[in-house]
PDB file of C-alpha atoms in Angstrom:
ATOM      1  CA  GLY R 537      30.590  14.187  13.385  1.00 54.00           C
ATOM      2  CA  SER R 538      29.194  13.030  15.719  1.00 62.00           C
ATOM      3  CA  SER R 539      27.299  14.331  18.880  1.00 64.00           C
ATOM      4  CA  VAL R 540      30.494  13.442  21.116  1.00 71.00           C
ATOM      5  CA  GLU R 541      33.295  14.371  17.805  1.00 71.00           C
ATOM      6  CA  MET R 542      31.432  17.810  18.755  1.00 65.00           C
ATOM      7  CA  ALA R 543      30.636  17.668  21.683  1.00 70.00           C
ATOM      8  CA  ALA R 544      34.901  17.182  22.067  1.00 73.00           C
ATOM      9  CA  ALA R 545      35.583  20.230  19.463  1.00 68.00           C
ATOM     10  CA  LEU R 546      33.986  22.205  21.348  1.00 63.00           C
ATOM     11  CA  LYS R 547      35.634  21.619  24.865  1.00 70.00           C
ATOM     12  CA  GLN R 548      38.743  21.898  22.630  1.00 69.00           C
ATOM     13  CA  LEU R 549      37.815  25.309  22.091  1.00 62.00           C
ATOM     14  CA  SER R 550      36.433  25.776  25.496  1.00 66.00           C
ATOM     15  CA  LEU R 551      39.775  25.015  26.490  1.00 68.00           C
ATOM     16  CA  SER R 552      42.091  27.049  23.886  1.00 65.00           C
ATOM     17  CA  GLY R 553      40.095  30.351  25.173  1.00 59.00           C
ATOM     18  CA  LEU R 554      38.022  30.831  22.210  1.00 55.00           C
ATOM     19  CA  GLY R 555      34.842  28.286  23.429  1.00 55.00           C
ATOM     20  CA  PRO R 556      33.054  31.326  23.809  1.00 61.00           C
ATOM     21  CA  MET R 557      33.119  33.462  20.569  1.00 61.00           C
ATOM     22  CA  GLN R 558      33.170  29.886  18.178  1.00 59.00           C
ATOM     23  CA  ARG R 559      30.160  28.285  19.376  1.00 57.00           C
ATOM     24  CA  VAL R 560      28.167  31.850  19.125  1.00 60.00           C
ATOM     25  CA  ALA R 561      29.696  31.297  15.530  1.00 60.00           C
ATOM     26  CA  VAL R 562      28.586  27.924  14.933  1.00 56.00           C
ATOM     27  CA  GLY R 563      25.621  28.165  16.616  1.00 57.00           C
ATOM     28  CA  LEU R 564      24.550  31.150  13.596  1.00 56.00           C
ATOM     29  CA  ARG R 565      26.293  28.886  11.194  1.00 58.00           C
ATOM     30  CA  ILE R 566      23.806  26.328  12.022  1.00 54.00           C
ATOM     31  CA  ALA R 567      20.757  28.924  12.403  1.00 54.00           C
ATOM     32  CA  VAL R 568      21.357  30.570   9.057  1.00 53.00           C
ATOM     33  CA  ASP R 569      22.775  26.623   7.274  1.00 61.00           C
ATOM     34  CA  VAL R 570      20.626  24.316   8.521  1.00 64.00           C
ATOM     35  CA  PRO R 571      17.346  25.193   7.208  1.00 73.00           C
ATOM     36  CA  GLN R 572      18.726  26.047   3.372  1.00 77.00           C
ATOM     37  CA  GLN R 573      20.229  22.098   4.478  1.00 79.00           C
ATOM     38  CA  GLN R 574      16.078  21.250   4.237  1.00 82.00           C
ATOM     39  CA  ASP R 575      15.088  23.091   1.799  1.00 84.00           C
ATOM     40  CA  LEU R 576      17.524  21.484  -0.468  1.00 85.00           C
ATOM     41  CA  LEU R 577      17.303  17.765   0.455  1.00 86.00           C
ATOM     42  CA  LEU R 578      13.658  17.878   0.437  1.00 89.00           C
ATOM     43  CA  ARG R 579      14.133  19.750  -3.334  1.00 90.00           C
ATOM     44  CA  PHE R 580      16.561  16.943  -3.426  1.00 91.00           C
ATOM     45  CA  ALA R 581      14.482  14.118  -1.956  1.00 91.00           C
ATOM     46  CA  GLY R 582      11.574  15.228  -4.884  1.00 91.00           C
ATOM     47  CA  LEU R 583      14.190  15.177  -8.087  1.00 93.00           C
ATOM     48  CA  VAL R 584      14.755  11.358  -6.870  1.00 93.00           C
ATOM     49  CA  GLY R 585      11.480  10.989  -6.539  1.00 92.00           C
ATOM     50  CA  ALA R 586      10.432  12.335  -9.982  1.00 92.00           C
ATOM     51  CA  TRP R 587      12.783  10.324 -11.463  1.00 94.00           C
ATOM     52  CA  LEU R 588      12.114   6.885  -9.883  1.00 93.00           C
ATOM     53  CA  THR R 589       8.865   7.333 -10.808  1.00 92.00           C
ATOM     54  CA  HIS R 590       9.860   8.165 -14.673  1.00 93.00           C
ATOM     55  CA  LEU R 591      11.838   4.724 -14.511  1.00 93.00           C
ATOM     56  CA  GLY R 592       8.813   2.747 -12.817  1.00 92.00           C
ATOM     57  CA  ALA R 593       6.690   3.855 -15.867  1.00 92.00           C
ATOM     58  CA  GLN R 594       8.994   2.274 -18.420  1.00 93.00           C
ATOM     59  CA  PRO R 595       8.885  -1.001 -20.492  1.00 92.00           C
ATOM     60  CA  ASP R 596      11.963  -2.832 -18.182  1.00 93.00           C
ATOM     61  CA  ALA R 597      11.532  -1.290 -15.286  1.00 93.00           C
ATOM     62  CA  MET R 598      11.859  -4.078 -13.548  1.00 92.00           C
ATOM     63  CA  ARG R 599      15.170  -4.343 -15.063  1.00 92.00           C
ATOM     64  CA  THR R 600      15.687  -1.576 -13.952  1.00 92.00           C
ATOM     65  CA  PHE R 601      15.024  -1.835 -10.319  1.00 93.00           C
ATOM     66  CA  GLU R 602      16.850  -4.885  -9.908  1.00 90.00           C
ATOM     67  CA  LYS R 603      19.673  -2.400 -10.460  1.00 91.00           C
ATOM     68  CA  ILE R 604      19.093   0.679  -7.994  1.00 91.00           C
ATOM     69  CA  PRO R 605      20.308   0.014  -4.765  1.00 91.00           C
ATOM     70  CA  GLU R 606      17.713   0.169  -1.996  1.00 91.00           C
ATOM     71  CA  HIS R 607      19.128   3.677  -0.041  1.00 91.00           C
ATOM     72  CA  VAL R 608      18.360   5.332  -3.520  1.00 92.00           C
ATOM     73  CA  VAL R 609      14.749   4.158  -1.891  1.00 93.00           C
ATOM     74  CA  THR R 610      14.774   4.298   1.465  1.00 93.00           C
ATOM     75  CA  ASP R 611      17.335   7.444   1.411  1.00 92.00           C
ATOM     76  CA  ILE R 612      14.449   9.478   0.679  1.00 93.00           C
ATOM     77  CA  CYS R 613      12.424   7.726   2.920  1.00 93.00           C
ATOM     78  CA  GLU R 614      14.418   9.468   6.400  1.00 92.00           C
ATOM     79  CA  VAL R 615      15.055  12.975   5.120  1.00 91.00           C
ATOM     80  CA  LEU R 616      11.049  12.622   5.090  1.00 93.00           C
ATOM     81  CA  GLN R 617      11.406  11.945   8.708  1.00 93.00           C
ATOM     82  CA  LEU R 618      14.482  13.761   9.430  1.00 89.00           C
ATOM     83  CA  CYS R 619      12.560  17.098   8.637  1.00 89.00           C
ATOM     84  CA  ALA R 620       9.278  15.714  10.611  1.00 90.00           C
ATOM     85  CA  ARG R 621      11.253  15.558  13.594  1.00 88.00           C
ATOM     86  CA  ALA R 622      13.168  18.822  13.146  1.00 84.00           C
ATOM     87  CA  GLU R 623      10.593  21.043  12.193  1.00 85.00           C
ATOM     88  CA  PRO R 624       7.341  19.675  11.135  1.00 87.00           C
ATOM     89  CA  GLN R 625       5.633  22.983   9.988  1.00 86.00           C
ATOM     90  CA  ARG R 626       8.529  22.937   7.063  1.00 85.00           C
ATOM     91  CA  LEU R 627       6.686  20.261   5.511  1.00 88.00           C
ATOM     92  CA  LEU R 628       3.501  20.953   5.530  1.00 89.00           C
ATOM     93  CA  SER R 629       4.672  24.592   4.335  1.00 88.00           C
ATOM     94  CA  CYS R 630       6.485  22.734   1.120  1.00 88.00           C
ATOM     95  CA  PRO R 631       5.009  22.438  -1.953  1.00 90.00           C
ATOM     96  CA  LEU R 632       6.591  19.522  -2.794  1.00 90.00           C
ATOM     97  CA  VAL R 633       5.778  17.860   0.180  1.00 92.00           C
ATOM     98  CA  SER R 634       2.782  16.398  -0.435  1.00 93.00           C
ATOM     99  CA  PRO R 635       2.650  14.723  -4.125  1.00 93.00           C
ATOM    100  CA  LEU R 636       6.207  12.872  -3.052  1.00 94.00           C
ATOM    101  CA  VAL R 637       4.779  11.341   0.325  1.00 94.00           C
ATOM    102  CA  SER R 638       1.328  10.601  -2.073  1.00 94.00           C
ATOM    103  CA  ASN R 639       2.632   9.623  -4.907  1.00 93.00           C
ATOM    104  CA  LEU R 640       6.089   8.271  -4.131  1.00 93.00           C
ATOM    105  CA  VAL R 641       5.554   7.199  -0.418  1.00 94.00           C
ATOM    106  CA  CYS R 642       1.641   5.877  -0.645  1.00 93.00           C
ATOM    107  CA  GLY R 643       2.289   5.302  -4.592  1.00 92.00           C
ATOM    108  CA  TRP R 644       5.102   2.798  -4.569  1.00 93.00           C
ATOM    109  CA  LEU R 645       4.309   1.053  -0.932  1.00 92.00           C
ATOM    110  CA  GLY R 646       2.065  -1.854  -3.005  1.00 90.00           C
ATOM    111  CA  MET R 647       5.202  -1.820  -5.853  1.00 91.00           C
ATOM    112  CA  ARG R 648       5.985  -5.276  -4.870  1.00 90.00           C
ATOM    113  CA  GLU R 649       7.197  -5.931  -8.434  1.00 91.00           C
ATOM    114  CA  LEU R 650      10.270  -2.997  -8.413  1.00 92.00           C
ATOM    115  CA  LEU R 651      10.720  -2.777  -4.458  1.00 92.00           C
ATOM    116  CA  THR R 652      11.082  -7.013  -4.028  1.00 90.00           C
ATOM    117  CA  SER R 653      12.045  -6.336  -0.587  1.00 90.00           C
ATOM    118  CA  PRO R 654       9.653  -5.930   2.241  1.00 91.00           C
ATOM    119  CA  PHE R 655      11.777  -3.467   4.205  1.00 91.00           C
ATOM    120  CA  VAL R 656      11.809  -1.455   1.573  1.00 92.00           C
ATOM    121  CA  ARG R 657       8.885  -1.243   1.199  1.00 93.00           C
ATOM    122  CA  TYR R 658       8.398  -1.327   5.996  1.00 94.00           C
ATOM    123  CA  SER R 659      10.881   2.559   5.521  1.00 94.00           C
ATOM    124  CA  MET R 660       7.994   4.396   3.182  1.00 95.00           C
ATOM    125  CA  ALA R 661       5.411   2.405   5.947  1.00 95.00           C
ATOM    126  CA  GLU R 662       8.295   4.126   8.338  1.00 95.00           C
ATOM    127  CA  VAL R 663       7.454   7.971   7.390  1.00 96.00           C
ATOM    128  CA  LEU R 664       4.062   7.430   7.607  1.00 96.00           C
ATOM    129  CA  HIS R 665       4.251   6.553  11.114  1.00 96.00           C
ATOM    130  CA  THR R 666       6.018   8.952  11.886  1.00 95.00           C
ATOM    131  CA  PHE R 667       3.675  11.114  10.293  1.00 95.00           C
ATOM    132  CA  VAL R 668       1.437   9.765  13.114  1.00 94.00           C
ATOM    133  CA  SER R 669       3.281   9.589  15.835  1.00 93.00           C
ATOM    134  CA  ILE R 670       4.503  13.125  15.252  1.00 92.00           C
ATOM    135  CA  ASP R 671       0.601  13.822  14.731  1.00 90.00           C
ATOM    136  CA  GLU R 672      -0.671  12.250  18.437  1.00 87.00           C
ATOM    137  CA  LEU R 673       2.008  14.461  20.504  1.00 85.00           C
ATOM    138  CA  SER R 674      -0.024  17.568  18.977  1.00 82.00           C
ATOM    139  CA  ALA R 675      -3.376  16.023  19.542  1.00 78.00           C
ATOM    140  CA  SER R 676      -2.329  14.550  23.159  1.00 75.00           C
ATOM    141  CA  ARG R 677      -1.523  18.492  23.962  1.00 70.00           C
ATOM    142  CA  ASP R 678      -5.622  19.647  23.423  1.00 66.00           C
ATOM    143  CA  LEU R 679      -8.329  17.883  23.790  1.00 60.00           C
ATOM    144  CA  ARG R 680     -10.884  19.270  21.844  1.00 58.00           C
ATOM    145  CA  PHE R 681      -8.959  17.505  19.067  1.00 55.00           C
ATOM    146  CA  ARG R 682      -8.738  14.424  20.827  1.00 53.00           C
ATOM    147  CA  GLN R 683     -12.054  13.703  21.606  1.00 57.00           C
ATOM    148  CA  PHE R 684     -13.902  14.983  18.120  1.00 55.00           C
ATOM    149  CA  GLY R 685     -11.519  12.880  16.705  1.00 54.00           C
ATOM    150  CA  ALA R 686     -11.296  15.134  13.728  1.00 53.00           C
ATOM    151  CA  LEU R 687      -8.040  16.600  11.345  1.00 53.00           C
ATOM    152  CA  MET R 688      -6.395  19.460  13.354  1.00 53.00           C
ATOM    153  CA  PRO R 689      -4.646  22.091  10.612  1.00 52.00           C
ATOM    154  CA  GLY R 690      -1.357  21.640   9.794  1.00 66.00           C
ATOM    155  CA  GLN R 691      -0.755  17.465  11.084  1.00 87.00           C
ATOM    156  CA  LEU R 692       1.557  16.194   8.633  1.00 91.00           C
ATOM    157  CA  ILE R 693      -0.618  13.118   8.044  1.00 91.00           C
ATOM    158  CA  SER R 694      -2.852  16.226   5.845  1.00 91.00           C
ATOM    159  CA  LEU R 695       0.383  15.828   3.174  1.00 93.00           C
ATOM    160  CA  LEU R 696      -1.843  12.489   1.867  1.00 93.00           C
ATOM    161  CA  ASP R 697      -4.168  13.780  -0.809  1.00 93.00           C
ATOM    162  CA  ALA R 698      -7.768  12.009  -0.283  1.00 93.00           C
ATOM    163  CA  ASN R 699      -7.029   8.941  -2.834  1.00 94.00           C
ATOM    164  CA  ALA R 700      -3.745   7.959  -1.273  1.00 94.00           C
ATOM    165  CA  ALA R 701      -4.947   8.166   2.125  1.00 94.00           C
ATOM    166  CA  GLU R 702      -8.058   5.343  -0.003  1.00 93.00           C
ATOM    167  CA  ALA R 703      -5.431   3.708  -1.831  1.00 93.00           C
ATOM    168  CA  VAL R 704      -2.518   3.156   0.528  1.00 94.00           C
ATOM    169  CA  GLN R 705      -4.599   0.781   2.838  1.00 94.00           C
ATOM    170  CA  GLU R 706      -4.166  -2.609   0.947  1.00 93.00           C
ATOM    171  CA  PRO R 707      -0.251  -2.154   0.580  1.00 93.00           C
ATOM    172  CA  LEU R 708      -0.019  -1.867   4.756  1.00 95.00           C
ATOM    173  CA  LEU R 709      -2.776  -4.596   5.288  1.00 93.00           C
ATOM    174  CA  ALA R 710      -0.692  -7.123   2.541  1.00 93.00           C
ATOM    175  CA  LEU R 711       2.547  -5.659   4.634  1.00 94.00           C
ATOM    176  CA  TYR R 712       1.476  -6.552   7.716  1.00 92.00           C
ATOM    177  CA  VAL R 713       1.045 -10.460   6.745  1.00 91.00           C
ATOM    178  CA  GLU R 714       4.325 -10.271   4.346  1.00 90.00           C
ATOM    179  CA  LEU R 715       6.373  -9.167   6.954  1.00 87.00           C
ATOM    180  CA  GLY R 716       5.712 -11.763   9.397  1.00 78.00           C
ATOM    181  CA  LEU R 717       7.650 -14.253   6.134  1.00 77.00           C
ATOM    182  CA  HIS R 718      10.415 -12.568   6.493  1.00 66.00           C
ATOM    183  CA  THR R 719      13.893 -12.226   8.191  1.00 64.00           C
ATOM    184  CA  HIS R 720      16.005  -9.380   7.391  1.00 59.00           C
ATOM    185  CA  ALA R 721      19.451 -10.952   5.853  1.00 54.00           C
ATOM    186  CA  SER R 722      21.488  -8.122   6.828  1.00 57.00           C
ATOM    187  CA  ALA R 723      20.235  -6.166  10.259  1.00 55.00           C
ATOM    188  CA  VAL R 724      17.851  -7.021  12.936  1.00 51.00           C
ATOM    189  CA  THR R 725      13.883  -6.009  12.853  1.00 65.00           C
ATOM    190  CA  ASP R 726      11.426  -6.632  15.079  1.00 77.00           C
ATOM    191  CA  LYS R 727       7.948  -7.436  13.679  1.00 81.00           C
ATOM    192  CA  ASN R 728       6.480  -7.286  16.599  1.00 84.00           C
ATOM    193  CA  SER R 729       7.581  -3.044  16.098  1.00 89.00           C
ATOM    194  CA  GLN R 730       7.380  -2.935  12.591  1.00 91.00           C
ATOM    195  CA  ARG R 731       3.414  -4.385  12.458  1.00 91.00           C
ATOM    196  CA  HIS R 732       2.384  -1.972  14.810  1.00 92.00           C
ATOM    197  CA  ALA R 733       3.953   0.412  13.302  1.00 94.00           C
ATOM    198  CA  ILE R 734       1.521   0.059  10.543  1.00 95.00           C
ATOM    199  CA  MET R 735      -1.383  -0.437  12.940  1.00 94.00           C
ATOM    200  CA  CYS R 736      -1.260   2.888  14.069  1.00 94.00           C
ATOM    201  CA  VAL R 737      -0.825   4.657  10.655  1.00 95.00           C
ATOM    202  CA  LEU R 738      -4.352   2.344   9.597  1.00 94.00           C
ATOM    203  CA  ARG R 739      -5.634   3.680  12.410  1.00 93.00           C
ATOM    204  CA  SER R 740      -5.579   7.507  11.790  1.00 93.00           C
ATOM    205  CA  LEU R 741      -6.045   6.964   8.475  1.00 94.00           C
ATOM    206  CA  TRP R 742      -9.179   5.739   9.508  1.00 93.00           C
ATOM    207  CA  ARG R 743     -10.934   7.809  11.563  1.00 91.00           C
ATOM    208  CA  GLN R 744     -10.913   9.894   8.355  1.00 91.00           C
ATOM    209  CA  GLN R 745     -14.686   8.689   6.811  1.00 93.00           C
ATOM    210  CA  HIS R 746     -13.748   8.040   3.181  1.00 93.00           C
ATOM    211  CA  VAL R 747     -11.125   5.751   4.197  1.00 93.00           C
ATOM    212  CA  TRP R 748     -12.753   3.765   6.409  1.00 93.00           C
ATOM    213  CA  ALA R 749     -15.381   3.507   3.484  1.00 93.00           C
ATOM    214  CA  LYS R 750     -12.939   2.354   1.520  1.00 92.00           C
ATOM    215  CA  LEU R 751     -11.991   0.192   4.028  1.00 91.00           C
ATOM    216  CA  GLN R 752     -15.292  -1.881   3.770  1.00 90.00           C
ATOM    217  CA  SER R 753     -15.893  -1.838  -0.386  1.00 89.00           C
ATOM    218  CA  VAL R 754     -12.588  -3.600  -0.523  1.00 85.00           C
ATOM    219  CA  ALA R 755     -14.070  -6.239   2.535  1.00 86.00           C
ATOM    220  CA  ASP R 756     -17.099  -6.181   0.644  1.00 84.00           C
ATOM    221  CA  GLY R 757     -14.716  -7.366  -3.084  1.00 78.00           C
ATOM    222  CA  ASP R 758     -12.091 -10.111  -4.170  1.00 73.00           C
ATOM    223  CA  GLY R 759     -11.036  -9.734  -0.418  1.00 73.00           C
ATOM    224  CA  GLU R 760      -8.364 -11.579  -0.697  1.00 85.00           C
ATOM    225  CA  VAL R 761      -6.029  -9.038   1.120  1.00 87.00           C
ATOM    226  CA  PHE R 762      -8.286  -8.639   3.293  1.00 88.00           C
ATOM    227  CA  GLY R 763      -9.155 -11.757   4.437  1.00 89.00           C
ATOM    228  CA  GLU R 764      -5.220 -12.664   4.784  1.00 90.00           C
ATOM    229  CA  PHE R 765      -5.143  -9.549   6.758  1.00 90.00           C
ATOM    230  CA  CYS R 766      -8.292 -10.213   9.474  1.00 89.00           C
ATOM    231  CA  GLU R 767      -6.323 -14.586   9.534  1.00 90.00           C
ATOM    232  CA  THR R 768      -3.485 -12.843  10.414  1.00 89.00           C
ATOM    233  CA  LEU R 769      -4.599 -10.923  13.404  1.00 88.00           C
ATOM    234  CA  VAL R 770      -6.287 -13.897  14.066  1.00 91.00           C
ATOM    235  CA  LYS R 771      -3.132 -16.004  14.031  1.00 88.00           C
ATOM    236  CA  GLU R 772      -1.410 -13.867  16.227  1.00 84.00           C
ATOM    237  CA  ALA R 773      -4.408 -13.267  19.191  1.00 87.00           C
ATOM    238  CA  VAL R 774      -4.460 -17.542  18.919  1.00 89.00           C
ATOM    239  CA  PHE R 775      -0.815 -17.701  19.350  1.00 84.00           C
ATOM    240  CA  LEU R 776      -0.423 -14.884  22.036  1.00 83.00           C
ATOM    241  CA  LEU R 777      -2.983 -16.992  24.267  1.00 86.00           C
ATOM    242  CA  ASN R 778      -1.704 -19.612  24.179  1.00 85.00           C
ATOM    243  CA  ASP R 779       2.108 -18.657  25.015  1.00 81.00           C
ATOM    244  CA  ALA R 780       0.029 -16.984  28.564  1.00 82.00           C
ATOM    245  CA  LEU R 781      -1.665 -20.320  29.315  1.00 82.00           C
ATOM    246  CA  GLY R 782       1.716 -22.147  28.746  1.00 81.00           C
ATOM    247  CA  ARG R 783       3.399 -19.300  30.875  1.00 80.00           C
ATOM    248  CA  LEU R 784       0.466 -20.090  34.114  1.00 80.00           C
ATOM    249  CA  ALA R 785       3.193 -23.223  35.092  1.00 75.00           C
ATOM    250  CA  ASP R 786       5.210 -20.351  36.148  1.00 76.00           C
ATOM    251  CA  VAL R 787       3.659 -18.879  37.831  1.00 71.00           C
ATOM    252  CA  ARG R 788       2.861 -21.507  40.085  1.00 63.00           C
TER     253      ARG R 788
END
């Protein structure tokens, strides 16, 4: 149940005189079971990820994915975020996680033909943003790594292999643009917060020289995705400037 329900249940135990003993039992059970549950969840997420990858490689993949509920993908992302917040080192030590993040989370972020909803693909970007946020919190405690801008040992963003870190840039740029063109039919979303999260991920990736070099090659090449991204940034800047100038009249 929820934390409120748990607190109410513990209060009832306390009133019955069994509270201290029961709290110890619950605490021991949590200490023993939660790590095992996390390992089980990660293994299950890896299994589902392998299944999705297999389905995506089939000739009739588009028709198959029309029948698969969105939560099959988003639940994997939620498991990764939950484990990252609860115990980052467990993610780093699990051999299943790096391939799952590199191949599914990063590799499928640009699969618009299979994952047609940009909000499903954004759930993958949320995983990366969670990693970056936790890494930045850790880095803020160590001025040396923040000064040199290097990857700290044990950073969650290191779960992305080099190829995935380079390749995920274009899907993130495209998703940044796409989110501004869609409205979620069943949930209230904050497009500005979503775009800010994507920019945080990109900023973190661009600290790696090989990723920054890849972005430059993308810009020098066909550059369609990069051009649309830059155009969106300019439009946003113009909108914000126009809005700010309009509010000056209210100040007077």
